[in-house]
Amino acid sequence: MASAIRQTLVMTRANLLSLPRRQAISLSMSLSIALVVMVLAGFLSMAKGFEQALRGAGSPTVTVILGGGTYQEVGSDLPPNVVRSILARRSDLGVRRDAASELIASRELVVPVDVRQPGESLGQTMALRGMDLAGLSLRDGVTLSAGRPFAKGSRELLVGDRLARDFPAFGVGDKIRLGAVDWTVSGHFSAGGSAFESELWADLDAVRAGFDRQGEVQTLRVRLDSPAAIATLRDALSDITETPLVITSEADLYAGQSGRTADLIRLFGWPLALLMAVGAGAGALNTMMSSVADRTAEIAIVRTLGFGRLAAFASTWIEAVLLSLAGAAIGVAASWALFNGWQASTVGANNTRMMFQLAVTGDVMMTAALLGLAIGAIGGALPAIVAIRRR
């Protein structure tokens, strides 16, 4: 065994020293693998960034109550009598109350609005969220970055930082037309890069009046005493109405939404990357067959000198793996440099624009790099078998 290892090391060294004779084709193999790694890493980082943006918006201690049996806010409808009944409950619901024993709750309504930049004919659909003032305190990790919160009953907007950076029209104090009326930007807020920063927040009554949604409530948010208290809340509200209610934690709501879209992104990314991997594998096969042909005389000589088949196979296969490792390293480094932190946007759960940053995380890089190594390992197997047969 020790002799076979020494023989393998000697032949591997000879293979690598002969690379300058095959510089162009070897480089093309590594770069083709790097391209496959970059494509896969790009899609995976998009899915990862989307998941992080939505999951960062959810809190396990905030419960969202939706009506109509749906998990989509824009499709939910809570009848006014149900909302009043919930807010008037004095029994133990497992939720926090203020000093007057009133529920700390926020009635909310999401309205898709078209926003046009000055000088542009086409607008972008964004989420205008009407909420009670308590809604601000129910958002964990949200801080005011400029200006002030919206005032109750006024047509004022609190704009997420990401929207404010991309749309100069959302400067503090600026007026912008949404629907049939003008709104004034009262401030900007930061939410750690989560999906909240892709929304416009305003007073619930002002939104209902501005978009003819009088009396409409889509969701009710309340703060739980603890994450486990959601079971108590479900039991307490099980007989409050014949309307099907969905009672879920904010974290689970956004996790479910992120999972569906992220899976769709991966569904497009993996087949494309695998299709490119087939082409890169063919390139690796061609490169290593050329390597074996270039070293036919050398292989025959060392075999005559007593080198075993294992050494011939392993040295050729190791060369292929090392070239693919170089390609994977190039691809991972380029992906991190080009994609990490790059801002993108897509249609979110409320059929509105959601902005997020691509995240080239450790698991993304590892998955993409393993695909690159697999291309070299598989593509180098047949040429390594051919090398065994050289005498």
Tab-separated table of C-alpha atoms in Angstrom, residues 171 231 258 350 370:
chain	number	residue	atom	x	y	z
A	171	GLY	CA	-37.606	61.931	0.848
A	231	ALA	CA	-52.297	27.558	21.681
A	258	SER	CA	-40.482	32.660	1.872
A	350	ASN	CA	-49.022	40.488	-1.368
A	370	LEU	CA	-19.468	20.434	-4.348
